[in-house]
Coordinates of C-alpha atoms and ligand atoms in Angstrom, one line a residue:
X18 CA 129.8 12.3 191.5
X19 CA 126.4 11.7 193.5
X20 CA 128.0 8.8 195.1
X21 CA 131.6 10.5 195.7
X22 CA 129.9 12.6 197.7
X23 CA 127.4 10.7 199.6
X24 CA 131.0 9.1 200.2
X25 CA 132.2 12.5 201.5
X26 CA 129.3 13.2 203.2
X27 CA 129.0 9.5 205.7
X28 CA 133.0 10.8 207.1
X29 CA 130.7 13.3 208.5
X30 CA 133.0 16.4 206.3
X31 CA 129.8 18.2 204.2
X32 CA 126.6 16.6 205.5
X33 CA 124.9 20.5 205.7
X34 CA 125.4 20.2 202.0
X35 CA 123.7 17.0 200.8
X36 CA 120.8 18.3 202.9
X37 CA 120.5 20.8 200.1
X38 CA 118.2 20.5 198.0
X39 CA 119.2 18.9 194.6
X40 CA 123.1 19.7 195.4
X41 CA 124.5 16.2 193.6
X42 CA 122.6 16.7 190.1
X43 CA 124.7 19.4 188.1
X44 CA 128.2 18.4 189.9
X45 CA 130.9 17.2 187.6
X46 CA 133.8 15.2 188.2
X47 CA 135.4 15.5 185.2
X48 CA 136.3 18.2 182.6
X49 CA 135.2 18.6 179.8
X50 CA 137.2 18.2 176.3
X51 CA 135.5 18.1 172.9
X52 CA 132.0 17.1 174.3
X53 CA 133.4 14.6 176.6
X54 CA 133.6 14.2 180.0
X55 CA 137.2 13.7 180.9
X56 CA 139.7 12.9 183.6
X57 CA 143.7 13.9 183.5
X58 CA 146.3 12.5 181.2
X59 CA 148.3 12.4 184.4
X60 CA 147.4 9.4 186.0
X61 CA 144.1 10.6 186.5
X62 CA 145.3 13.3 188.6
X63 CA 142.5 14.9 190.8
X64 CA 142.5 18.3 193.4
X65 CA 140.2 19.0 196.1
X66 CA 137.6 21.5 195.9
X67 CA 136.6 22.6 199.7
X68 CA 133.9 24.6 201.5
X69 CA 135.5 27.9 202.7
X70 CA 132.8 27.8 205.3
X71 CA 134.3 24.9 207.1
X72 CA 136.9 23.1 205.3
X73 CA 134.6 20.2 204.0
X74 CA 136.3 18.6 200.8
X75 CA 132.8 18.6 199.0
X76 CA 134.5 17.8 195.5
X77 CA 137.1 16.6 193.3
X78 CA 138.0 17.3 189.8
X79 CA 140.4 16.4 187.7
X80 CA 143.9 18.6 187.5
X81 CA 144.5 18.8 184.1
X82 CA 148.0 18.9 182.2
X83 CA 149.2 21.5 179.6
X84 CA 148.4 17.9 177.5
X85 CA 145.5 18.4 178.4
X86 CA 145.1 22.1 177.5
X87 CA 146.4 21.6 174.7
X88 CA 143.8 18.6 173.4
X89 CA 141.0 21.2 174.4
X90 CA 142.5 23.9 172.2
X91 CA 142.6 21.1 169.2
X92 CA 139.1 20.1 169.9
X93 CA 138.5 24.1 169.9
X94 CA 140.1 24.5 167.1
X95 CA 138.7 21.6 165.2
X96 CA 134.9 22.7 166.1
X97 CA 135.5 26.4 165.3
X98 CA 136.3 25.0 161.7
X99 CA 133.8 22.5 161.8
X100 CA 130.1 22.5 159.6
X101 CA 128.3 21.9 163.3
X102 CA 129.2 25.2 163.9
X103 CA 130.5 27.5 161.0
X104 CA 127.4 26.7 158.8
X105 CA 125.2 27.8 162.0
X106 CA 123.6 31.2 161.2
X107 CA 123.3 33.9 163.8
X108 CA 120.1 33.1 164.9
X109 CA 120.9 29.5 165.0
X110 CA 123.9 30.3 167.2
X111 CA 121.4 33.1 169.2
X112 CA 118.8 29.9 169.8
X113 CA 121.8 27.7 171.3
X114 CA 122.2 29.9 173.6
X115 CA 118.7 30.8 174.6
X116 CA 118.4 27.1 175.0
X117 CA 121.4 27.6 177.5
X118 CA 120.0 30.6 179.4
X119 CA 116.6 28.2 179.5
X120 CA 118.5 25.5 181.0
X121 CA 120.5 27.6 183.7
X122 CA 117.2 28.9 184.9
X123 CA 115.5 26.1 185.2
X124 CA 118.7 24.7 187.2
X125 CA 119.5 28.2 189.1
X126 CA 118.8 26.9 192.4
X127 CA 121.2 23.8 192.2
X128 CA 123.9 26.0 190.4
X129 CA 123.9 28.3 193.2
X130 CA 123.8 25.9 196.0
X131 CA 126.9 24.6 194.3
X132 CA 128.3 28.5 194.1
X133 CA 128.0 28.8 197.9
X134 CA 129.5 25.6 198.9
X135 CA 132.2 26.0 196.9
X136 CA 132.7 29.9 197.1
X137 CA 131.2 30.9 200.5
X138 CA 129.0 33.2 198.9
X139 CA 125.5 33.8 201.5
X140 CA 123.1 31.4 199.4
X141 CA 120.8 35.2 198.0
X142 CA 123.8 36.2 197.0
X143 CA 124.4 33.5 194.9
X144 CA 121.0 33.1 193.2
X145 CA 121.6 36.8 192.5
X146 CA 124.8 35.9 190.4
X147 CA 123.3 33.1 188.7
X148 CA 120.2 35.6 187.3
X149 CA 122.8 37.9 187.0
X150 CA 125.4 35.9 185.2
X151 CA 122.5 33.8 183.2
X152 CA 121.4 38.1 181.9
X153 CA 124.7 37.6 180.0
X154 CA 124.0 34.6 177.8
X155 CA 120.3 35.9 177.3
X156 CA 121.7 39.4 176.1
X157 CA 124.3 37.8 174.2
X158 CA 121.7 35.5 172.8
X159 CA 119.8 38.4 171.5
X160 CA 123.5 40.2 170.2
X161 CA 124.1 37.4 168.1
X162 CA 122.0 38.5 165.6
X163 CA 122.9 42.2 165.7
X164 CA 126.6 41.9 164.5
X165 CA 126.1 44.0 162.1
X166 CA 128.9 44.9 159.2
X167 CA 128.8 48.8 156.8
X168 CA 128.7 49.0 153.7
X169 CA 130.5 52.4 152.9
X170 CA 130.1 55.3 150.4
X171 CA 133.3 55.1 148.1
X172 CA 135.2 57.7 146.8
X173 CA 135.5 55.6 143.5
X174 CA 132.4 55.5 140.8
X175 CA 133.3 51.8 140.5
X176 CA 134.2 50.0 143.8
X177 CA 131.9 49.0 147.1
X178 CA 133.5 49.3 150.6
X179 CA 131.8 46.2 152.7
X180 CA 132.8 46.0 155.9
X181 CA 132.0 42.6 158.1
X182 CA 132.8 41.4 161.6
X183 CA 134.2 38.0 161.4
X184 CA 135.0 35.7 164.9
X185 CA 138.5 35.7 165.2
X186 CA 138.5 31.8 166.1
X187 CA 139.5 30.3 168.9
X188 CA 139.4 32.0 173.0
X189 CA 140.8 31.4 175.9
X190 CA 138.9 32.9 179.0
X191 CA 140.4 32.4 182.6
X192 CA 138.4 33.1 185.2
X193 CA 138.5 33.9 189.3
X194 CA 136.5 32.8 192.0
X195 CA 134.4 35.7 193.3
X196 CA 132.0 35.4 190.6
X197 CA 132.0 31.5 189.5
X198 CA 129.8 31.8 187.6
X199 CA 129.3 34.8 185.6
X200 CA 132.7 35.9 185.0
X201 CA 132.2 32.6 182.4
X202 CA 129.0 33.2 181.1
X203 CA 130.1 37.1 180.5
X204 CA 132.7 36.1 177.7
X205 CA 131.9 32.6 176.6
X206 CA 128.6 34.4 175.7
X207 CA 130.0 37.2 173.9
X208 CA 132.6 34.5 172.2
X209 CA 129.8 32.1 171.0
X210 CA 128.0 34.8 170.1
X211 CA 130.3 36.0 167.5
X212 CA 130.9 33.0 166.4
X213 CA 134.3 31.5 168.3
X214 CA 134.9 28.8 170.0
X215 CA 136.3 28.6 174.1
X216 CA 138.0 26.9 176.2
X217 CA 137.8 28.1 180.0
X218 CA 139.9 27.8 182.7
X219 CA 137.8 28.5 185.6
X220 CA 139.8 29.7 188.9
X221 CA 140.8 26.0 191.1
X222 CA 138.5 27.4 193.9
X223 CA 135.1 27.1 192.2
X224 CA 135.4 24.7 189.4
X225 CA 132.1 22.9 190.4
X226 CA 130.2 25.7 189.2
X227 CA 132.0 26.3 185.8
X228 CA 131.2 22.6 185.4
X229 CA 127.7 23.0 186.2
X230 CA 126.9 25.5 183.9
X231 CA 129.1 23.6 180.7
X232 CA 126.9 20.8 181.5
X233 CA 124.3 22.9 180.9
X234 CA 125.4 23.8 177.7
X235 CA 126.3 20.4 176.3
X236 CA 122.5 19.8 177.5
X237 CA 121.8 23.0 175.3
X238 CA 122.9 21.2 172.1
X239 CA 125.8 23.6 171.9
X240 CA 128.2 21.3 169.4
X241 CA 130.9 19.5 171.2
X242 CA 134.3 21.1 171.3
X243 CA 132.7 24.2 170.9
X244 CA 133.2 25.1 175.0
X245 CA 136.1 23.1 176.8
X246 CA 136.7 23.1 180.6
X247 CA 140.1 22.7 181.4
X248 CA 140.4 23.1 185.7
X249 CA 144.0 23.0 187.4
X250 CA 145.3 24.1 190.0
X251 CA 148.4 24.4 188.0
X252 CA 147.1 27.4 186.2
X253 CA 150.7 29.0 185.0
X254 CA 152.0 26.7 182.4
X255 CA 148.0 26.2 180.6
X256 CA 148.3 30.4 180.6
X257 CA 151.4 30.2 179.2
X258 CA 150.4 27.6 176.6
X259 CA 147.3 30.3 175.9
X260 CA 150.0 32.8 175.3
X261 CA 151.8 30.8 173.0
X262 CA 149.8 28.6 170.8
X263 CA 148.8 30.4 167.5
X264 CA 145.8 28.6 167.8
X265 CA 144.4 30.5 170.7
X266 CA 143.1 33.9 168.7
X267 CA 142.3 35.7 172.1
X268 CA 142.7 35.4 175.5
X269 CA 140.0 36.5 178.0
X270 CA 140.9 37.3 181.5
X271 CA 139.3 38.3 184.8
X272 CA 141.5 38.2 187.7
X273 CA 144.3 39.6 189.8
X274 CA 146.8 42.8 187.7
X275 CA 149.8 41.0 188.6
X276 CA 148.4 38.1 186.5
X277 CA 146.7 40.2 183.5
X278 CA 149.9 41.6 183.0
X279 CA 151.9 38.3 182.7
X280 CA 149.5 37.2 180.3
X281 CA 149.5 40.4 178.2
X282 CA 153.4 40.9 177.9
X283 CA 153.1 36.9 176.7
X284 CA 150.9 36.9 174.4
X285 CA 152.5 40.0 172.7
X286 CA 154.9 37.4 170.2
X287 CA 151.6 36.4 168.9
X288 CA 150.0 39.5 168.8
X289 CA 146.9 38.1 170.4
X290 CA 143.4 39.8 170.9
X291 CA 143.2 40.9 174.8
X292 CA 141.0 41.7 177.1
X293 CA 141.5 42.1 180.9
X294 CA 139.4 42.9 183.5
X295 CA 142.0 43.5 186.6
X296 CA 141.8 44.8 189.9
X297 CA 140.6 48.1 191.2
X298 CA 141.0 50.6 193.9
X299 CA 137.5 52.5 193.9
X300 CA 137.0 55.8 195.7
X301 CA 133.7 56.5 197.4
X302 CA 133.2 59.8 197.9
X303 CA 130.6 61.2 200.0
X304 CA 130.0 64.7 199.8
X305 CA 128.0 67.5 201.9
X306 CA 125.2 67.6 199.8
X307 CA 124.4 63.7 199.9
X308 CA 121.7 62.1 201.0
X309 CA 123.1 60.2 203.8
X310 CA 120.9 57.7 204.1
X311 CA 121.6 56.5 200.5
X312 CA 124.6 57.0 200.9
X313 CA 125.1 54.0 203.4
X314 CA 122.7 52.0 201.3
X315 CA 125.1 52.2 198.9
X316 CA 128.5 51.9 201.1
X317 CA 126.7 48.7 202.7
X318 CA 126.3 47.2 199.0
X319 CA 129.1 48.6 197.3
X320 CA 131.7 46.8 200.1
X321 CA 129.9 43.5 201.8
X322 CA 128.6 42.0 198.6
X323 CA 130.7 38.9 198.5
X324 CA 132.3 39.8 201.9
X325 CA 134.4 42.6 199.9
X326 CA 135.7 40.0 198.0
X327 CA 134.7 42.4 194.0
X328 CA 136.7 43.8 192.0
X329 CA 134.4 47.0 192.0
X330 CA 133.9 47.1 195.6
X331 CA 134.3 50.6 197.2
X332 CA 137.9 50.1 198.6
X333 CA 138.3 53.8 199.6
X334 CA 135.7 56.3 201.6
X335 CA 136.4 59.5 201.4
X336 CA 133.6 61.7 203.2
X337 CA 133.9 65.4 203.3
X338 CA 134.3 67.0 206.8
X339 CA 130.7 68.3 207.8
X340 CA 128.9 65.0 207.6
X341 CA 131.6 62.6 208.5
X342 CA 130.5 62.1 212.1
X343 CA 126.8 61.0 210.6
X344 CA 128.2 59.2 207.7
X345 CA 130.5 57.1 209.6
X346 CA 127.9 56.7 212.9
X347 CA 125.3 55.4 210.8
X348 CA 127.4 53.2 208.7
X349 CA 128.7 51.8 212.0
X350 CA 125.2 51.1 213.2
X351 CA 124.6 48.9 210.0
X352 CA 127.8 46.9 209.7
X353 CA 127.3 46.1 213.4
X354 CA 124.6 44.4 212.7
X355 CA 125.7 42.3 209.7
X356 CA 124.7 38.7 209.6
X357 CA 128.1 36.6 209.6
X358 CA 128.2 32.9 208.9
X359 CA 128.0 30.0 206.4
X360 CA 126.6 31.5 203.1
X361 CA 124.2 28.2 203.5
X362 CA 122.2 30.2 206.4
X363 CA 119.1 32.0 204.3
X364 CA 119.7 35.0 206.2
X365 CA 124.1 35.4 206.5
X366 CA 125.0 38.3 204.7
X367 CA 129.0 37.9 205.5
X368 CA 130.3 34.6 204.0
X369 CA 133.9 33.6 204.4
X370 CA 137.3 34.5 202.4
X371 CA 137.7 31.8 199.7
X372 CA 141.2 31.5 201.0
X373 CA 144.1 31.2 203.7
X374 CA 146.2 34.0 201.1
X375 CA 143.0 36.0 201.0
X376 CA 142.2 36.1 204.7
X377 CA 146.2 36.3 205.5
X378 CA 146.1 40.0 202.7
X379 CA 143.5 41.1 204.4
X380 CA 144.2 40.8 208.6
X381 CA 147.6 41.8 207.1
X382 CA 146.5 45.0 205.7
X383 CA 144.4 45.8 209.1
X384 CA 147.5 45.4 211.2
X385 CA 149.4 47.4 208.9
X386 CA 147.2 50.4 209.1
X387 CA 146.9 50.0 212.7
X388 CA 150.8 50.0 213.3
X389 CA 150.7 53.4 211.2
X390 CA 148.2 54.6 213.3
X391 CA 145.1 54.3 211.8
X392 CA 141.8 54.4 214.3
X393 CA 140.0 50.8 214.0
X394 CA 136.9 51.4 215.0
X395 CA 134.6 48.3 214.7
X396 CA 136.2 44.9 214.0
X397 CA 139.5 44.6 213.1
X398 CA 139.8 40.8 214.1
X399 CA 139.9 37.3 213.0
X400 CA 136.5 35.2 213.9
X401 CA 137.7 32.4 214.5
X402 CA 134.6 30.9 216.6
X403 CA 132.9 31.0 213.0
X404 CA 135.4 29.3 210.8
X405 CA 138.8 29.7 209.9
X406 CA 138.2 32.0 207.2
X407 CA 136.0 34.3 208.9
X408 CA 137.0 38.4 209.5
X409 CA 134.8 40.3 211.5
X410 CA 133.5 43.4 208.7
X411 CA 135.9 46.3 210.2
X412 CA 135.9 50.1 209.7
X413 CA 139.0 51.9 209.8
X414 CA 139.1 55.5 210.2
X415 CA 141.9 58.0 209.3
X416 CA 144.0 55.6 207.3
X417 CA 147.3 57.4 206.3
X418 CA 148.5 57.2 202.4
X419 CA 151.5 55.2 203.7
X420 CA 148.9 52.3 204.6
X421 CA 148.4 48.9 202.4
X422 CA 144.2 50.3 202.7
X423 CA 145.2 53.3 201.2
X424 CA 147.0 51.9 197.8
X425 CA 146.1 48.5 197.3
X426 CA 142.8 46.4 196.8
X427 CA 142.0 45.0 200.2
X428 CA 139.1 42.4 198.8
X429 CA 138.1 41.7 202.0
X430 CA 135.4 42.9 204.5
X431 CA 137.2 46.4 205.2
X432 CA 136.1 50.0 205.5
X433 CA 138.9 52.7 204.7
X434 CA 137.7 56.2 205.4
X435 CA 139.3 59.1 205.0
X436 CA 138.6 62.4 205.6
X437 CA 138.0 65.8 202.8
X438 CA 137.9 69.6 202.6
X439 CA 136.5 69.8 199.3
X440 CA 136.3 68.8 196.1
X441 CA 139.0 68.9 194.6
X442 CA 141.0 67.5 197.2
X443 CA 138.2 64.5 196.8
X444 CA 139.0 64.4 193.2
X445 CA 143.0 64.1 193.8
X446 CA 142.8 61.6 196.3
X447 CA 140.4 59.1 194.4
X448 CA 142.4 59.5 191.2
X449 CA 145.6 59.0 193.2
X450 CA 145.8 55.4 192.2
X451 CA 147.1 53.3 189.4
X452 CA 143.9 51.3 188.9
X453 CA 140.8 52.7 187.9
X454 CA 137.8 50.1 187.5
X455 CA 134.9 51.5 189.1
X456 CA 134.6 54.8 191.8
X457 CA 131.3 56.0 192.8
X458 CA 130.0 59.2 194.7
X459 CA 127.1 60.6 196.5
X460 CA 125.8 64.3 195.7
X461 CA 122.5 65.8 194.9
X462 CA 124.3 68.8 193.6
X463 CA 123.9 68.6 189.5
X464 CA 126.5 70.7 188.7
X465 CA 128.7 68.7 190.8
X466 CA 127.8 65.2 189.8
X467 CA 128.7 66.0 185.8
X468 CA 131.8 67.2 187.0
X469 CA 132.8 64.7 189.0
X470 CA 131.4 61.9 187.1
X471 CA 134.0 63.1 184.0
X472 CA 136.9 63.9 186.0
X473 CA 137.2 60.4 187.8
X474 CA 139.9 58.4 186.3
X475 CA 137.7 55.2 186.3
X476 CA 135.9 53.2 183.6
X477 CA 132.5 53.0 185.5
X478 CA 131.2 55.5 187.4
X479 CA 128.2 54.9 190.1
X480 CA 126.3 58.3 191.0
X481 CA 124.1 58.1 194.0
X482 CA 124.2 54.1 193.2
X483 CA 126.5 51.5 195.1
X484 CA 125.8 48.3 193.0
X485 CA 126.2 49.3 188.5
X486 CA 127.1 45.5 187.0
X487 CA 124.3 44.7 184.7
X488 CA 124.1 42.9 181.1
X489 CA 123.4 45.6 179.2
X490 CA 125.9 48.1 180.4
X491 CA 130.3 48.5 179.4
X492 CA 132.1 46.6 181.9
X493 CA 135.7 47.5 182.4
X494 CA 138.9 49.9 183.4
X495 CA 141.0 52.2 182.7
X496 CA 144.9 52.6 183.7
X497 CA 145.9 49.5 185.3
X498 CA 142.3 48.3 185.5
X499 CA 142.4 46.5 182.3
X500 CA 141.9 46.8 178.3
X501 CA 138.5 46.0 176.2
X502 CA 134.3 46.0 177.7
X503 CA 132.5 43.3 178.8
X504 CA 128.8 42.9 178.6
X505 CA 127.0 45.3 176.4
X506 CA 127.1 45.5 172.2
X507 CA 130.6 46.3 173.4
X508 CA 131.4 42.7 175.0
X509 CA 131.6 41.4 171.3
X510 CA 134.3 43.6 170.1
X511 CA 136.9 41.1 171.8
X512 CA 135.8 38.2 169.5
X513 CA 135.2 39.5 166.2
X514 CA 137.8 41.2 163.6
X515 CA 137.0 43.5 161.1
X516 CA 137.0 42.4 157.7
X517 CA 137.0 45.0 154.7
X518 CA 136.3 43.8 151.6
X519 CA 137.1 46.2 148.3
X520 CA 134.3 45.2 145.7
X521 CA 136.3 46.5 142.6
X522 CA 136.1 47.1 138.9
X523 CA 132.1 47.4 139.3
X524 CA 130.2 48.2 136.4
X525 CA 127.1 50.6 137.0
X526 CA 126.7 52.0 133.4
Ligands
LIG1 P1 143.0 36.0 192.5 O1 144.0 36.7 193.3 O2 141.7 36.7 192.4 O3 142.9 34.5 192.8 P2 144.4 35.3 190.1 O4 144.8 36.3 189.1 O5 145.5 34.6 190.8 O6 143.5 36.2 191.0 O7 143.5 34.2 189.5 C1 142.5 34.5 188.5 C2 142.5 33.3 187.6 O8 143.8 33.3 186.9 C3 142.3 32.0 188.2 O9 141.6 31.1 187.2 C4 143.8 31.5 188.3 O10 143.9 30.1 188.3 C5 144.4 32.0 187.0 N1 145.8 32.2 187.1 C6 146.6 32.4 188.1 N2 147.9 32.5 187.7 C7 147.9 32.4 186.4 C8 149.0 32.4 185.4 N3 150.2 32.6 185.7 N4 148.6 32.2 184.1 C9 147.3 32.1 183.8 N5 146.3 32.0 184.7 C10 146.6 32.2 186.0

């Protein structure tokens, strides 16, 4: 791969890139299928992987068949039933992985190099997700060993009620782009944790880094077959094959609602274990009794992390009348003087949009709300100057229900605010959607922030806090938002079924 992209690099596409440091070292050109690295059944079939930044092909990787898929569920399959891995115990399984989260940070600076070339992502950003993604396999390290089963007072004088939690076998966990690399570590950890086996189908914009990190794991000792990489950019017929093959126990999925809910109506024949982590719509709400200042803290990190581009970002302001002049003049201030550029730059805070359908949602969403009148006050405008992906971070001001803003998830570097009385007209509004991920509000009133806190239709809830991901803590939705947690004892729900066994016909006496 080293030399395929020295290769790249003397056409003159991605020489910024082999100037970073120890770039070639972790990147794969080939999946990965039962502890081997592989290429497609289909004539060797490759895609492009490309800098959103600038269009430099800076990979290529192999576009794997539903053969293909299909081998890497066998090789699953086979390992899951395997001695290399049944026979493990929990803390043998718990030290596999710590030997992973070792290896990723010892390697974090090459895995996120690879995660902003590939994603776009400003380089800090990036070392963020890897710590924060690599806080998933440590945690889930440490859960291993806590899977604990009952044992449960019977109503009989001569029977035991034992209860354990059992992996239910095989996942498959399909991932998106926006966070390469954690999305992966946040359920193959929980899945190897419990004892299954995986096969990932990371998103066909940021397969370098899924790569990366499964190299890491072979590196690990993890047994082979145990995780398999399967990339594509032909992701529908592999899902369906997911959906359909009785040997796939549980799908995992991280991505767009339209998608989840393709995947959940298929894999209802085979009554498959699901958990989805869709889109969201959060409200923001700032109310007269914030603190301001924190308040745009948190608006600044809630929206522009990723360039918009999370599915908990703050997708909807809504500030309450007698501090929307100062809420919305300081928050001008500060998105003014955001940092745009290639996420390579040590100091860009706005990366590109991974994609021509991304940037073409979200420029169309702007000139949507401006046709129905909406006030764009800052941006509002391709950059072209800086790449073709760029959009200039734009606030909007008095966007009408009727616009795209108002409804749907603009995952892009957009400010929607709207205007409130009080709150329960806040309340309304936010929980006027059919998603409900994340929402987060601003109040030093106490009263008001239990309130509010329970009456928002939303699975996470940020008080006086824009950014709330972390290891330890429930990740997930409600309504359209998705089904099952993430992270957190909960994350291991997903991949484990409850056994009860009856001890009968005991004899005590
Ligand atoms: P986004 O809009 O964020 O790209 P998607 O839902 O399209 O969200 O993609 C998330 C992941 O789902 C990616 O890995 C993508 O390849 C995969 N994907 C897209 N369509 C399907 C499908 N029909 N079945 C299974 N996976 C899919």
């Amino acid at each position: 791969m080293w030399r395929q992209l020295s290769g790249v690099a003397r056409t003159g596409s991605s020489l910024s890139l082999c100037r970073m440091r120890g770039f070639s070292a972790l990147v794969q050109d080939k999946a990965l299928v039962d502890g081997a690295w592989v290429d497609s059944s289909n004539a060797k079939a490759t895609f492009e992987v490309r800098n959103p930044a600038n269009g430099a092909v800076i990979g290529k990787v192999p576009n794997m068949t539903v053969a293909d898929a299909q081998k890497a569920i066998d090789a699953a399959k086979q390992a899951y039933e395997s001695k290399e891995w049944r026979s493990l115990t929990a803390k043998d399984r718990s030290n596999l992985l710590k030997k992973w989260h070792k290896l990723i940070e010892q390697h974090s600076q090459e895995i996120a190099e690879i995660m902003t070339a590939e994603s776009g992502k400003p380089i800090n950003e990036s070392k963020g997700e890897v710590a924060y993604g690599n806080a998933f396999v440590e945690w889930f390290a440490e859960e291993a060993r806590r899977i604990y089963g009952e044992i449960v007072p019977s109503a009989s004088p001569n029977r035991e009620i034992i209860v354990m939690k059992q992996p239910i076998g095989v996942a498959a966990l399909i991932t998106p782009w926006n966070f390469p690399m954690a999305m992966i570590t946040r359920k193959a950890g929980a899945a190897l944790a419990a004892g299954c086996t995986v096969v990932v189908k990371p998103s066909e914009d940021t397969p370098l880094t899924a790569l990366a990190v499964a190299k890491l794991a072979v590196d690990a000792g993890i047994p082979k077959g145990v995780i398999n990489v399967v990339t594509t950019n032909k992701a529908a017929p592999i899902g369906d094959l997911f959906c359909k093959s009785p040997d796939v126990r549980g799908i995992s999925f991280t991505g767009s609602t339209e998608v989840g809910k393709l995947l959940f109506r298929n894999s209802a024949d085979g009554i498959k274990r699901i958990c989805l982590e869709l889109g969201g719509n959060a409200p923001f709400i700032v109310f007269d009794s914030a603190d301001i200042e924190k308040a745009v803290d948190g608006a600044m990190a809630s929206k522009f992390r990723n360039c918009g581009q999370t599915c908990v970002s703050a997708n909807r302001f809504f500030v309450q009348d007698s501090v929307y002049d100062k809420f919305v003049g300081q928050l001008k201030k500060r998105v003014e003087a955001l940092k745009i550029g290639d996420g390579q730059g040590c100091d860009v805070q706005i990366g590109p949009l991974i994609n021509e359908m991304q940037f073409n949602k979200v420029s169309g969403f702007v000139e949507d709300a401006r046709s129905k009148k909406a006030n764009i006050i800052l941006g509002g405008q391709p950059l072209p100057d800086k790449g073709s992906l760029f959009y200039a971070p734009t606030i909007v001001t008095d966007v009408p229900p009727s616009a795209q803003l108002y409804s749907e998830e603009v995952f892009g570097p957009v400010v929607s605010i709207i205007r409130f009385r009080d709150e329960e007209e806040a309340v309304k509004k936010a929980n006027d959607t059919r998603r409900g991920l994340a929402g987060y509000f601003y109040s030093e009133n106490l009263q008001q922030v239990f309130r509010v806190a329970k009456r928002l239709e939303v699975g996470m809830v940020g008080v006086n806090e824009g950014i709330i991901s972390a290891a330890e803590a429930p990740f997930g939705g409600v309504k359209e938002s998705g089904v099952g947690r993430e992270g957190s004892k909960h994350g291991i729900d997903d991949y484990v079924d409850i056994k009860y066994i009856c001890m009968g016909n005991l004899k005590y006496d």
